XYZ file of C-alpha atoms in Angstrom:
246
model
C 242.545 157.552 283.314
C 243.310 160.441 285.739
C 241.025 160.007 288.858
C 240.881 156.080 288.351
C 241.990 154.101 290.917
C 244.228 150.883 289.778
C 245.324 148.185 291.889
C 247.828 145.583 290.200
C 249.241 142.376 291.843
C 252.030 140.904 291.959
C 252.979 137.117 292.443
C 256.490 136.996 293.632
C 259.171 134.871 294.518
C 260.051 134.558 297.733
C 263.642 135.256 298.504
C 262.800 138.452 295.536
C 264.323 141.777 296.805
C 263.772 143.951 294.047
C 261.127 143.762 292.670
C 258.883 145.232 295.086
C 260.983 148.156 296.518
C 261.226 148.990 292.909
C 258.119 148.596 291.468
C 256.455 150.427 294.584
C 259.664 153.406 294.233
C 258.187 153.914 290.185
C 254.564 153.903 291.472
C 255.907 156.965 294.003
C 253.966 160.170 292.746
C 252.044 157.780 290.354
C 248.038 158.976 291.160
C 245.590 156.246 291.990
C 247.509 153.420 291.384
C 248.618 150.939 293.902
C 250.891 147.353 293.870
C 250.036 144.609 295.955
C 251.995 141.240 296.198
C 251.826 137.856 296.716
C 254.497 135.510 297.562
C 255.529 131.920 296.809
C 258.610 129.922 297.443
C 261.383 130.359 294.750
C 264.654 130.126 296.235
C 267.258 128.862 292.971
C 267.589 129.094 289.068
C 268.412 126.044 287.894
C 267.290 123.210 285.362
C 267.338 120.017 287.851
C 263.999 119.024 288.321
C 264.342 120.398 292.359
C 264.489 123.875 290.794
C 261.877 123.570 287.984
C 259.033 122.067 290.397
C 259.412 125.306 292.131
C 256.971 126.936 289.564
C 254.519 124.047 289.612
C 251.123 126.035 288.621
C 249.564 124.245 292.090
C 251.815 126.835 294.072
C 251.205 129.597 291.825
C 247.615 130.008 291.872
C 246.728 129.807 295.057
C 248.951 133.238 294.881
C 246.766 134.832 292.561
C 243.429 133.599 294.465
C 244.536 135.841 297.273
C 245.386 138.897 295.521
C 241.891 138.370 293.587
C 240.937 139.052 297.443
C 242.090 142.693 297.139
C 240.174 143.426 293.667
C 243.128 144.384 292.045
C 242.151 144.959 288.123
C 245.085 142.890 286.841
C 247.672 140.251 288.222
C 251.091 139.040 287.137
C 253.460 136.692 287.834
C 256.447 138.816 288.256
C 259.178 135.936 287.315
C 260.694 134.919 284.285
C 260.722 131.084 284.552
C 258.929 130.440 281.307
C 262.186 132.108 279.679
C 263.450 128.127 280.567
C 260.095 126.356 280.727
C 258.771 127.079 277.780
C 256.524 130.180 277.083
C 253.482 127.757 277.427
C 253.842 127.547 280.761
C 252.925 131.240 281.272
C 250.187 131.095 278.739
C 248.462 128.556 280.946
C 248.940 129.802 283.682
C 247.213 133.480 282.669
C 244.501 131.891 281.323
C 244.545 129.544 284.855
C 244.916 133.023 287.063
C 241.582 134.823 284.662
C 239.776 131.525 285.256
C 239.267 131.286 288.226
C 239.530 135.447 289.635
C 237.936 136.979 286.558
C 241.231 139.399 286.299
C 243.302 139.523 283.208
C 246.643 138.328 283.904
C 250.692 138.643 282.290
C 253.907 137.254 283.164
C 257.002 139.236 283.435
C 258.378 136.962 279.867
C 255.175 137.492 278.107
C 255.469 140.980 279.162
C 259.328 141.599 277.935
C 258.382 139.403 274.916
C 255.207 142.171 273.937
C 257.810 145.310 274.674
C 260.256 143.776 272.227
C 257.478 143.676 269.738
C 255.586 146.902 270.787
C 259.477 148.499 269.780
C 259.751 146.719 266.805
C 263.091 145.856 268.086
C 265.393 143.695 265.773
C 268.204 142.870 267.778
C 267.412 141.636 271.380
C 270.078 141.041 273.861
C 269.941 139.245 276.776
C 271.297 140.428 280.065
C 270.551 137.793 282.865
C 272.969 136.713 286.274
C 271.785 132.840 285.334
C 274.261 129.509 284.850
C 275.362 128.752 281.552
C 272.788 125.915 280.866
C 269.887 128.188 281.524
C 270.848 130.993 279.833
C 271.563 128.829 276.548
C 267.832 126.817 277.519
C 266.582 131.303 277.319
C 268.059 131.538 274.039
C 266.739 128.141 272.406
C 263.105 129.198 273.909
C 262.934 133.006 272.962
C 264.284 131.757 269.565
C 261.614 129.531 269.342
C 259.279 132.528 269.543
C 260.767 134.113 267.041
C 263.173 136.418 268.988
C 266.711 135.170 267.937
C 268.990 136.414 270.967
C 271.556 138.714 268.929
C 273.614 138.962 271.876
C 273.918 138.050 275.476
C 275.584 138.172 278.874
C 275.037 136.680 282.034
C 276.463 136.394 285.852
C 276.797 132.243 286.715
C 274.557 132.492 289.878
C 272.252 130.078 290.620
C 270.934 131.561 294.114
C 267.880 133.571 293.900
C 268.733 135.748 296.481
C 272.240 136.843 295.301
C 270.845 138.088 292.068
C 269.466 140.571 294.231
C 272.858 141.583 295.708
C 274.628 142.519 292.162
C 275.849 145.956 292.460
C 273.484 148.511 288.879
C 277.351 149.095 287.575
C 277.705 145.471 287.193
C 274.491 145.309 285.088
C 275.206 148.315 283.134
C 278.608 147.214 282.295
C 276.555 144.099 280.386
C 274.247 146.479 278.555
C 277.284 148.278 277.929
C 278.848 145.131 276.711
C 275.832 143.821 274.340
C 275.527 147.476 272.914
C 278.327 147.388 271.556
C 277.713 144.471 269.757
C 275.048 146.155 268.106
C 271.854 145.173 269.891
C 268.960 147.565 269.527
C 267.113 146.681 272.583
C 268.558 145.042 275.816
C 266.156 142.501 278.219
C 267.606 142.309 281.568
C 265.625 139.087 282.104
C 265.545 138.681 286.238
C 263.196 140.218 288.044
C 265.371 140.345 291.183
C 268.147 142.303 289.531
C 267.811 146.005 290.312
C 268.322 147.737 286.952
C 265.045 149.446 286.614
C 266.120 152.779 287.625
C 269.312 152.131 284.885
C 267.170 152.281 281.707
C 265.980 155.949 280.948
C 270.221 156.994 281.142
C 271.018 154.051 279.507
C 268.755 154.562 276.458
C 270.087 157.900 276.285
C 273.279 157.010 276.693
C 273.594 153.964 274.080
C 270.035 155.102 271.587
C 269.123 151.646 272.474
C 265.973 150.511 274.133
C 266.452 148.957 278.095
C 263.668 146.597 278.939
C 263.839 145.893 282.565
C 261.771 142.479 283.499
C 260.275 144.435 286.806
C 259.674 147.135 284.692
C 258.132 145.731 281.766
C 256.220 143.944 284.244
C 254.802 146.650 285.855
C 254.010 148.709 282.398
C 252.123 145.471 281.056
C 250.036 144.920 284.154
C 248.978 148.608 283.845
C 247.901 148.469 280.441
C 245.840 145.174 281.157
C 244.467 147.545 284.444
C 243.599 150.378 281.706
C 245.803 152.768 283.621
C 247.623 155.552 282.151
C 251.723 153.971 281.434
C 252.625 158.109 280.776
C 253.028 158.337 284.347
C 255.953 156.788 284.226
C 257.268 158.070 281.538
C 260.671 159.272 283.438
C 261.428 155.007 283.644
C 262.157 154.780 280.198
C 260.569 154.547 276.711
C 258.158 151.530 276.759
C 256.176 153.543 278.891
C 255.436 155.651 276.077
C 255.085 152.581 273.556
C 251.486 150.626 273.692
C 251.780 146.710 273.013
C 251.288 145.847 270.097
C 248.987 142.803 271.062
C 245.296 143.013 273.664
């Protein structure tokens, strides 16, 4: 696809840190393709209803309507709240986002969910800085997708923002940790934890795959774009791994 331009949105949440620093630092030296976000207020994790009406699909499109504005050739929602929702949620709400804009769309969960797949990995862990009750709620609905957590470590935090402030050693002590219990691919599931730029050394590291939500993300909205993923090849090994689903 050299010489073809790409633009991919983003829906974000809004007290996100990461994701867009990051996404924009693997797109660096990447030709012709281009991020562009869109925020909404997301401010906690948590399984009170407060918390869950946060990703109300009324908040969420409107989102997408704008980045439809900049003709970008594929959206996602760059959050994993359908990890606790239920993975209908996202479902409906791509085929809400293509509805109305005409754009193909993915969600960061669909998008880890594909990688796992695309791998033919066997033995997902879980890495996430969520509270106890959601990260159990993650297992019960990945499970019910047929992706039995095999292991899984997470951080307590309910604030958005502070997943954003946990140091890569902390996260790479976890993949560390769930390695050695034998996983053969690691999720960190959080889009606002900055372990992106952790994966490539860590796969080399532990022969284990690293499947970073922001960039999973970013390597599923590219192949929905029709963009070339080998350009970011240097970010780990799904970008050298098609999904396995269109």
């Amino acid at each position: 696809m050299t010489g073809v331009r790409k633009r991919l949105g983003m829906i974000t949440p809004s007290s996100n840190s990461v994701l867009e620093p990051v996404t924009s630092a693997m797109l660096h030296g990447a030709a012709g393709i281009t991020a562009h976000f869109s925020r909404f207020r997301v401010t906690e994790i948590a399984l009170d209803a407060a918390a869950l009406s946060q990703f109300d699909a009324s908040v969420m499109l409107p989102a997408a309507d704008l980045l439809a504005d900049a003709k970008v050739d594929a959206i996602a929602w760059n959050g994993t709240s359908a990890s606790w929702l239920g993975i209908d949620r996202d479902r409906n709400l791509c085929e809400a986002i293509t509805a109305r804009t005409g754009v193909p769309a993915t969600t960061s969960t669909l998008a880890c969910m594909d990688a796992t797949r695309a791998l033919r990995a066997r033995r997902v862990a879980l890495v996430s800085p969520y509270t106890d009750d959601v990260q159990r709620r993650i297992a019960d609905v990945w499970a019910e997708e047929g992706i039995v957590p095999h292991a899984e470590r997470h951080l307590g935090l309910r604030d958005n923002f502070s997943f954003g402030e946990v140091a890569p050693a902390t996260i790479a002590d976890m993949i560390r940790a769930v390695s050695a219990e034998g996983a053969d691919a690691v999720v960190i599931l959080c889009t606002n934890l900055d372990g992106a730029a952790l994966a490539a050394s860590l796969e080399r590291e532990l022969d284990i795959a690293v499947l970073d939500s922001v960039a999973v993300t970013l390597w599923r909205t590219l192949c929905l774009a029709g963009g070339d993923i080998t350009a970011l090849a240097a970010w780990g090994r799904i970008f050298q791994t098609m999904p396995a689903i269109k």
